[in-house]
CSV table of C-alpha atoms in Angstrom, one decimal:
chain,number,residue,atom,x,y,z
A,1,MET,CA,-48.8,-12.2,-22.6
A,2,THR,CA,-47.4,-12.4,-26.1
A,3,LEU,CA,-46.6,-9.2,-27.9
A,4,SER,CA,-49.8,-7.2,-28.6
A,5,PRO,CA,-50.7,-7.1,-32.3
A,6,SER,CA,-51.0,-3.3,-31.9
A,7,ALA,CA,-47.5,-2.8,-30.3
A,8,THR,CA,-45.8,0.1,-31.9
A,9,ALA,CA,-42.3,0.2,-33.1
A,10,ASP,CA,-41.4,2.6,-30.3
A,11,HIS,CA,-42.7,0.2,-27.7
A,12,ILE,CA,-40.7,-2.7,-29.1
A,13,TYR,CA,-37.6,-0.6,-29.5
A,14,ALA,CA,-37.9,0.5,-25.9
A,15,THR,CA,-38.7,-2.9,-24.3
A,16,GLY,CA,-36.7,-5.3,-26.5
A,17,LEU,CA,-37.0,-7.1,-29.8
A,18,ARG,CA,-39.2,-10.2,-30.0
A,19,ASN,CA,-39.0,-13.4,-32.0
A,20,GLN,CA,-35.6,-14.1,-30.5
A,21,TRP,CA,-33.9,-15.5,-27.3
A,22,HIS,CA,-32.9,-13.3,-24.4
A,23,ALA,CA,-30.9,-14.0,-21.3
A,24,VAL,CA,-33.2,-13.4,-18.3
A,25,VAL,CA,-31.4,-14.0,-15.0
A,26,PRO,CA,-28.6,-16.3,-13.7
A,27,SER,CA,-29.6,-19.9,-13.1
A,28,HIS,CA,-28.8,-19.8,-9.4
A,29,PHE,CA,-31.6,-17.2,-8.9
A,30,VAL,CA,-34.1,-20.2,-8.9
A,31,ALA,CA,-33.1,-23.1,-6.7
A,32,PRO,CA,-34.7,-26.6,-7.1
A,33,GLY,CA,-38.2,-26.6,-5.7
A,34,ALA,CA,-38.4,-22.8,-5.8
A,35,MET,CA,-39.9,-20.1,-7.9
A,36,ARG,CA,-39.1,-16.4,-8.6
A,37,LYS,CA,-40.9,-13.5,-10.0
A,38,VAL,CA,-39.0,-11.6,-12.8
A,39,THR,CA,-39.6,-8.8,-15.2
A,40,ALA,CA,-38.4,-9.1,-18.8
A,41,LEU,CA,-39.3,-7.2,-21.9
A,42,GLY,CA,-41.7,-5.1,-19.8
A,43,GLU,CA,-43.8,-8.1,-18.7
A,44,GLN,CA,-44.1,-10.0,-15.5
A,45,TRP,CA,-43.0,-13.6,-15.5
A,46,LEU,CA,-42.7,-16.5,-13.1
A,47,LEU,CA,-39.6,-18.8,-13.2
A,48,PHE,CA,-40.6,-22.1,-11.7
A,49,ARG,CA,-38.1,-24.9,-11.0
A,50,ARG,CA,-39.3,-28.4,-10.1
A,51,PRO,CA,-37.5,-30.4,-7.3
A,52,ASP,CA,-35.6,-32.4,-10.1
A,53,GLY,CA,-34.2,-29.1,-11.5
A,54,ALA,CA,-36.4,-28.8,-14.6
A,55,LEU,CA,-37.2,-25.1,-15.3
A,56,SER,CA,-40.3,-23.4,-16.7
A,57,MET,CA,-41.2,-19.8,-17.3
A,58,LEU,CA,-44.8,-18.8,-17.1
A,59,ALA,CA,-46.7,-15.5,-17.4
A,60,ASP,CA,-47.2,-14.3,-13.8
A,61,ARG,CA,-50.9,-14.1,-14.2
A,62,CYS,CA,-53.5,-16.5,-13.0
A,63,PRO,CA,-56.0,-17.3,-15.8
A,64,HIS,CA,-58.9,-17.0,-13.4
A,65,ARG,CA,-58.8,-13.4,-12.1
A,66,GLY,CA,-55.3,-12.2,-13.1
A,67,ALA,CA,-53.7,-12.6,-9.7
A,68,PRO,CA,-49.9,-13.0,-9.7
A,69,LEU,CA,-49.0,-16.7,-9.6
A,70,SER,CA,-45.7,-15.7,-8.0
A,71,LEU,CA,-47.6,-15.2,-4.7
A,72,GLY,CA,-48.9,-18.8,-4.9
A,73,LYS,CA,-47.8,-22.1,-3.6
A,74,HIS,CA,-45.2,-24.4,-5.2
A,75,LEU,CA,-46.7,-27.8,-5.5
A,76,GLY,CA,-43.7,-29.6,-7.1
A,77,ASP,CA,-44.9,-29.9,-10.7
A,78,ARG,CA,-47.4,-27.0,-10.7
A,79,VAL,CA,-48.2,-23.8,-8.9
A,80,ALA,CA,-51.4,-23.0,-7.0
A,81,CYS,CA,-52.7,-19.5,-7.1
A,82,TRP,CA,-53.0,-18.0,-3.6
A,83,TYR,CA,-56.3,-16.1,-4.5
A,84,HIS,CA,-58.6,-19.0,-5.3
A,85,GLY,CA,-56.3,-22.1,-5.4
A,86,VAL,CA,-56.4,-22.5,-9.2
A,87,GLU,CA,-53.5,-24.9,-10.1
A,88,VAL,CA,-51.4,-24.3,-13.3
A,89,GLU,CA,-48.9,-26.8,-14.7
A,90,THR,CA,-45.5,-25.9,-16.0
A,91,ASP,CA,-46.7,-25.8,-19.6
A,92,GLY,CA,-49.5,-23.3,-18.7
A,93,THR,CA,-52.3,-25.8,-18.5
A,94,VAL,CA,-54.9,-25.4,-15.8
A,95,SER,CA,-54.9,-28.8,-14.0
A,96,SER,CA,-57.4,-28.1,-11.2
A,97,VAL,CA,-60.0,-25.6,-10.0
A,98,PRO,CA,-60.5,-26.7,-6.4
A,99,GLY,CA,-63.5,-24.4,-5.9
A,100,LEU,CA,-65.4,-26.0,-8.8
A,101,PRO,CA,-64.1,-29.4,-9.9
A,102,GLY,CA,-64.9,-30.1,-13.5
A,103,CYS,CA,-64.8,-26.4,-14.3
A,104,SER,CA,-64.4,-25.6,-18.0
A,105,LEU,CA,-61.0,-24.0,-17.3
A,106,GLU,CA,-59.5,-27.4,-16.4
A,107,GLY,CA,-57.4,-29.0,-19.2
A,108,LYS,CA,-57.0,-25.8,-21.1
A,109,LYS,CA,-53.6,-24.1,-21.7
A,110,LEU,CA,-54.5,-20.6,-20.6
A,111,VAL,CA,-51.1,-19.3,-19.3
A,112,THR,CA,-48.2,-18.4,-21.6
A,113,SER,CA,-45.2,-20.6,-21.2
A,114,LEU,CA,-42.0,-19.6,-22.8
A,115,PRO,CA,-39.3,-22.0,-24.2
A,116,VAL,CA,-36.2,-21.9,-21.9
A,117,ARG,CA,-32.7,-23.1,-22.0
A,118,GLU,CA,-29.9,-22.9,-19.4
A,119,VAL,CA,-26.5,-22.0,-20.8
A,120,ALA,CA,-23.3,-21.4,-18.9
A,121,GLY,CA,-25.1,-20.4,-15.7
A,122,ALA,CA,-27.8,-18.3,-17.3
A,123,ILE,CA,-31.4,-18.8,-18.1
A,124,LEU,CA,-32.3,-18.0,-21.7
A,125,ALA,CA,-36.0,-17.7,-22.9
A,126,TYR,CA,-37.6,-17.3,-26.3
A,127,PHE,CA,-39.9,-14.3,-26.6
A,128,GLY,CA,-42.1,-14.7,-29.6
A,129,ASP,CA,-45.2,-12.9,-30.9
A,130,GLU,CA,-48.5,-14.3,-32.0
A,131,GLU,CA,-47.1,-15.0,-35.5
A,132,HIS,CA,-43.9,-16.6,-34.3
A,133,PRO,CA,-44.7,-18.7,-31.2
A,134,GLU,CA,-42.1,-21.4,-32.0
A,135,PRO,CA,-38.6,-20.7,-30.8
A,136,ALA,CA,-36.0,-19.4,-33.3
A,137,ALA,CA,-32.9,-21.5,-34.0
A,138,LEU,CA,-30.3,-20.8,-31.4
A,139,THR,CA,-26.6,-21.0,-31.9
A,140,LEU,CA,-24.7,-20.4,-28.6
A,141,PRO,CA,-21.6,-18.3,-28.3
A,142,GLU,CA,-18.5,-20.5,-29.0
A,143,PRO,CA,-16.6,-19.4,-25.8
A,144,LEU,CA,-19.5,-20.7,-23.7
A,145,THR,CA,-19.6,-24.2,-25.3
A,146,ASP,CA,-15.8,-24.8,-26.0
A,147,PRO,CA,-14.5,-27.2,-23.3
A,148,GLU,CA,-11.0,-25.6,-23.6
A,149,VAL,CA,-12.4,-22.2,-22.5
A,150,ASP,CA,-13.1,-21.4,-18.9
A,151,ALA,CA,-15.6,-18.6,-18.1
A,152,PHE,CA,-17.1,-16.8,-15.1
A,153,LEU,CA,-20.5,-15.2,-15.3
A,154,CYS,CA,-21.0,-11.7,-13.9
A,155,TYR,CA,-24.6,-10.3,-13.6
A,156,ALA,CA,-25.8,-6.9,-12.6
A,157,GLU,CA,-28.9,-4.7,-13.1
A,158,TRP,CA,-28.6,-1.1,-14.3
A,159,ASP,CA,-31.1,1.7,-14.3
A,160,ALA,CA,-30.6,2.5,-18.0
A,161,PRO,CA,-32.3,1.5,-21.2
A,162,TRP,CA,-31.1,-1.8,-22.7
A,163,ARG,CA,-30.0,-0.2,-25.9
A,164,TYR,CA,-27.5,2.0,-24.0
A,165,ALA,CA,-25.9,-1.1,-22.5
A,166,VAL,CA,-25.4,-2.7,-26.0
A,167,GLU,CA,-24.2,0.6,-27.5
A,168,ASN,CA,-21.6,0.9,-24.7
A,169,LEU,CA,-20.2,-2.4,-25.9
A,170,LEU,CA,-20.2,-1.3,-29.5
A,171,ASP,CA,-18.1,1.7,-28.6
A,172,PRO,CA,-14.5,0.5,-28.1
A,173,MET,CA,-13.1,4.0,-27.8
A,174,HIS,CA,-14.6,4.6,-24.4
A,175,GLY,CA,-12.2,2.1,-22.9
A,176,ALA,CA,-9.2,4.5,-23.5
A,177,PHE,CA,-11.0,7.2,-21.5
A,178,LEU,CA,-13.6,5.9,-19.0
A,179,HIS,CA,-11.5,2.9,-18.1
A,180,HIS,CA,-8.0,4.5,-18.5
A,181,ASP,CA,-7.1,3.8,-14.9
A,182,SER,CA,-8.0,0.1,-15.0
A,183,HIS,CA,-5.4,-2.7,-14.9
A,184,THR,CA,-6.0,-3.6,-18.6
A,185,MET,CA,-7.1,-0.6,-20.5
A,186,PHE,CA,-4.5,2.0,-19.5
A,187,ASP,CA,-2.3,1.5,-22.7
A,188,GLY,CA,-2.6,2.5,-26.3
A,189,ASP,CA,-3.5,5.6,-28.3
A,190,THR,CA,-6.4,7.9,-27.4
A,191,THR,CA,-7.0,8.6,-31.1
A,192,ALA,CA,-8.1,6.0,-33.7
A,193,LYS,CA,-9.9,5.3,-36.9
A,194,PHE,CA,-12.6,2.6,-37.1
A,195,ARG,CA,-14.2,0.4,-39.7
A,196,ILE,CA,-17.1,-1.9,-39.9
A,197,GLN,CA,-16.8,-5.4,-41.4
A,198,GLU,CA,-20.0,-7.3,-42.1
A,199,THR,CA,-20.1,-11.0,-41.2
A,200,GLY,CA,-22.7,-13.7,-41.8
A,201,ARG,CA,-24.0,-13.3,-38.3
A,202,GLY,CA,-23.5,-9.6,-37.6
A,203,TYR,CA,-20.5,-7.3,-37.9
A,204,PHE,CA,-17.1,-6.4,-36.5
A,205,PHE,CA,-16.4,-2.8,-35.3
A,206,GLU,CA,-12.7,-2.4,-35.0
A,207,LYS,CA,-9.8,0.1,-34.9
A,208,THR,CA,-7.8,0.1,-38.1
A,209,ASP,CA,-4.5,1.2,-36.6
A,210,GLN,CA,-4.3,-0.7,-33.3
A,211,ARG,CA,-4.8,-4.3,-32.3
A,212,GLY,CA,-4.1,-6.3,-29.1
A,213,VAL,CA,-3.4,-3.2,-27.0
A,214,ASN,CA,-6.7,-2.0,-25.5
A,215,PHE,CA,-10.4,-2.6,-26.1
A,216,ASP,CA,-9.7,-2.5,-29.9
A,217,TRP,CA,-12.5,-4.5,-31.5
A,218,VAL,CA,-15.9,-5.9,-30.8
A,219,GLU,CA,-18.2,-8.3,-32.8
A,220,LEU,CA,-22.0,-8.1,-32.7
A,221,CYS,CA,-23.4,-11.6,-33.2
A,222,ARG,CA,-27.1,-12.4,-34.0
A,223,THR,CA,-27.5,-16.1,-33.7
A,224,GLY,CA,-31.0,-16.5,-32.3
A,225,VAL,CA,-29.8,-14.5,-29.3
A,226,ASP,CA,-27.9,-11.2,-29.6
A,227,TRP,CA,-24.4,-11.2,-28.0
A,228,VAL,CA,-21.1,-9.5,-28.3
A,229,ASP,CA,-17.6,-10.8,-28.2
A,230,LEU,CA,-14.5,-8.8,-27.5
A,231,SER,CA,-11.0,-9.3,-26.3
A,232,ILE,CA,-8.8,-7.3,-24.0
A,233,PRO,CA,-5.0,-8.0,-23.6
A,234,TYR,CA,-3.8,-9.2,-20.2
A,235,PRO,CA,-0.6,-8.4,-18.5
A,236,PRO,CA,1.7,-11.3,-17.3
A,237,SER,CA,0.5,-10.7,-13.8
A,238,ALA,CA,-2.9,-12.1,-14.8
A,239,GLY,CA,-1.4,-15.6,-15.0
A,240,PRO,CA,-1.4,-18.2,-17.8
A,241,GLY,CA,-3.9,-18.5,-20.6
A,242,GLY,CA,-4.9,-16.7,-23.8
A,243,PRO,CA,-6.3,-13.2,-24.1
A,244,PHE,CA,-9.0,-12.1,-21.8
A,245,GLY,CA,-12.4,-12.3,-23.6
A,246,ILE,CA,-15.9,-11.2,-22.8
A,247,VAL,CA,-19.2,-12.5,-24.1
A,248,GLY,CA,-21.9,-10.0,-23.3
A,249,MET,CA,-25.7,-10.1,-23.4
A,250,VAL,CA,-28.4,-7.8,-22.1
A,251,CYS,CA,-31.9,-8.4,-20.9
A,252,PRO,CA,-34.4,-5.5,-21.4
A,253,VAL,CA,-36.2,-5.6,-18.0
A,254,ASP,CA,-38.4,-2.6,-18.9
A,255,GLU,CA,-37.9,0.7,-20.6
A,256,GLN,CA,-35.5,2.0,-18.0
A,257,ARG,CA,-33.8,-1.0,-16.5
A,258,THR,CA,-31.4,-3.6,-17.9
A,259,GLY,CA,-29.9,-6.9,-16.8
A,260,VAL,CA,-26.3,-7.2,-18.0
A,261,PHE,CA,-24.5,-10.5,-18.4
A,262,PHE,CA,-20.8,-10.7,-18.9
A,263,TRP,CA,-18.9,-13.9,-19.2
A,264,ARG,CA,-15.2,-13.3,-18.6
A,265,TYR,CA,-13.3,-16.1,-20.3
A,266,ARG,CA,-9.8,-17.3,-21.2
A,267,ARG,CA,-8.6,-20.3,-23.1
A,268,VAL,CA,-6.7,-22.4,-20.5
A,269,GLU,CA,-5.8,-26.1,-20.2
A,270,ASP,CA,-4.7,-28.5,-17.4
A,271,TRP,CA,-2.9,-26.8,-14.5
A,272,GLN,CA,-3.4,-23.4,-16.2
A,273,ARG,CA,-7.1,-23.6,-15.6
A,274,ALA,CA,-6.7,-23.9,-11.8
A,275,SER,CA,-4.2,-21.1,-11.7
A,276,TRP,CA,-6.4,-18.8,-13.8
A,277,ARG,CA,-9.5,-19.6,-11.6
A,278,PHE,CA,-7.5,-18.9,-8.4
A,279,LEU,CA,-6.1,-15.6,-9.7
A,280,TYR,CA,-9.6,-14.5,-10.9
A,281,ARG,CA,-11.3,-15.2,-7.6
A,282,THR,CA,-8.6,-13.7,-5.4
A,283,LEU,CA,-7.4,-10.7,-7.4
A,284,ILE,CA,-8.9,-10.0,-10.9
A,285,GLU,CA,-12.7,-10.3,-10.2
A,286,LYS,CA,-12.6,-7.2,-7.9
A,287,ARG,CA,-10.9,-5.2,-10.6
A,288,HIS,CA,-13.4,-6.2,-13.2
A,289,TRP,CA,-16.3,-5.1,-11.0
A,290,GLU,CA,-14.6,-1.8,-10.7
A,291,VAL,CA,-14.6,-1.4,-14.4
A,292,LEU,CA,-18.3,-2.4,-14.6
A,293,GLU,CA,-19.1,0.1,-12.0
A,294,GLN,CA,-17.6,2.9,-14.2
A,295,ASP,CA,-19.9,1.8,-17.0
A,296,ARG,CA,-22.9,1.7,-14.7
A,297,LEU,CA,-22.3,5.2,-13.3
A,298,MET,CA,-22.0,6.6,-16.7
A,299,LEU,CA,-25.0,5.0,-18.3
A,300,GLU,CA,-27.3,5.6,-15.3
A,301,ALA,CA,-26.3,9.3,-15.3
A,302,MET,CA,-27.2,9.8,-19.0
A,303,PRO,CA,-30.6,11.4,-19.6
A,304,SER,CA,-33.4,9.3,-21.1
A,305,ASP,CA,-33.3,11.3,-24.3
A,306,ALA,CA,-29.5,11.2,-24.6
A,307,ASP,CA,-29.7,9.5,-28.0
A,308,GLN,CA,-32.0,12.3,-29.3
A,309,ARG,CA,-29.5,15.1,-28.6
A,310,GLU,CA,-26.2,14.0,-30.0
A,311,ASN,CA,-23.5,15.1,-32.4
A,312,LEU,CA,-21.9,11.9,-33.6
A,313,TYR,CA,-18.5,11.4,-35.3
A,314,GLN,CA,-16.5,8.6,-36.9
A,315,HIS,CA,-16.0,6.6,-33.7
A,316,ASP,CA,-19.8,6.2,-33.5
A,317,LEU,CA,-20.2,4.1,-36.7
A,318,GLY,CA,-20.8,1.0,-34.7
A,319,VAL,CA,-23.5,2.6,-32.6
A,320,VAL,CA,-25.2,4.1,-35.7
A,321,ARG,CA,-25.2,0.7,-37.4
A,322,LEU,CA,-26.7,-0.9,-34.3
A,323,ARG,CA,-29.5,1.6,-34.0
A,324,ARG,CA,-30.4,1.2,-37.7
A,325,LEU,CA,-30.5,-2.6,-37.3
A,326,TYR,CA,-32.6,-2.6,-34.2
A,327,ARG,CA,-35.0,0.2,-35.3
A,328,ALA,CA,-35.6,-1.6,-38.6
A,329,ALA,CA,-36.3,-4.9,-36.7
A,330,ALA,CA,-38.7,-3.1,-34.4
A,331,GLU,CA,-40.6,-1.5,-37.3
A,332,ALA,CA,-40.8,-4.8,-39.1
A,333,GLN,CA,-42.2,-6.6,-36.0
A,334,SER,CA,-44.7,-3.8,-35.4
A,335,ALA,CA,-45.9,-3.9,-39.1
A,336,ALA,CA,-46.2,-7.6,-39.0
A,337,GLY,CA,-48.6,-7.4,-36.0
A,338,ALA,CA,-50.6,-4.5,-37.4
């Protein structure tokens, strides 16, 4: 279930880069003592949580006949395949073959098990290839680890390629048009000039002539997991706290479906935190979903070859930079496995 040595650059580009961490689904999707089938990077996986809360992620494929383990039985610390009862531990080791005790399968690690971490309500997994099975170093987004920052996770799945979802975030100018009627992005100029500023972990794409008015800047960060950070000004009616920030990640489900993760955050302390949380749940969250729905409608309506029939201009520098970066990474990963 690792990346095939013969995987083409086009396949990797379409289904997601390997040798890095990806957000998969929210943590609450898998309760203690439960398991859940998921698709990520074009492959089928089983998320398995023991009764004590410990989480594992296995290839959803019994090593005996290839039946889906997700149809099997949760046995606390292992899963039993429904087809012939073969039992697989959370690290992918076959612990028992009930039909033939002492079978040569027993004791062998025959099922891929991915390294996982749970961060701010989301499950992250490391997807390596045969040359890079050990997880890459992971530095988490600062807003998700800072105790003075309070964040809410929003998750949705869109019928659009994962690249389109990332490109949408690297396109600040769409906020002034697509989201013009929202409660936060109604203000500011509808013309702008942009620039790219390289950083040690990615790059900023920002307006040169406007700051703190609309969706005016975004930073792409590559820290073992790819994520974006951006800030949108808030009106006084949104309550106390600093600017409204978003940390965004995407999960390539398959070539045409994407899981999107948005942590909406503010820097708030003491009584301000309770006030912010109350306002968010009672008023602001609904408005944020309305903005996300506008993005979903636009991206899902775009043809699958939209990025092959374009006429780009200066506002698209961030998107062009992103495509070059991801295409080069896909080609390098394909060449390494050739």
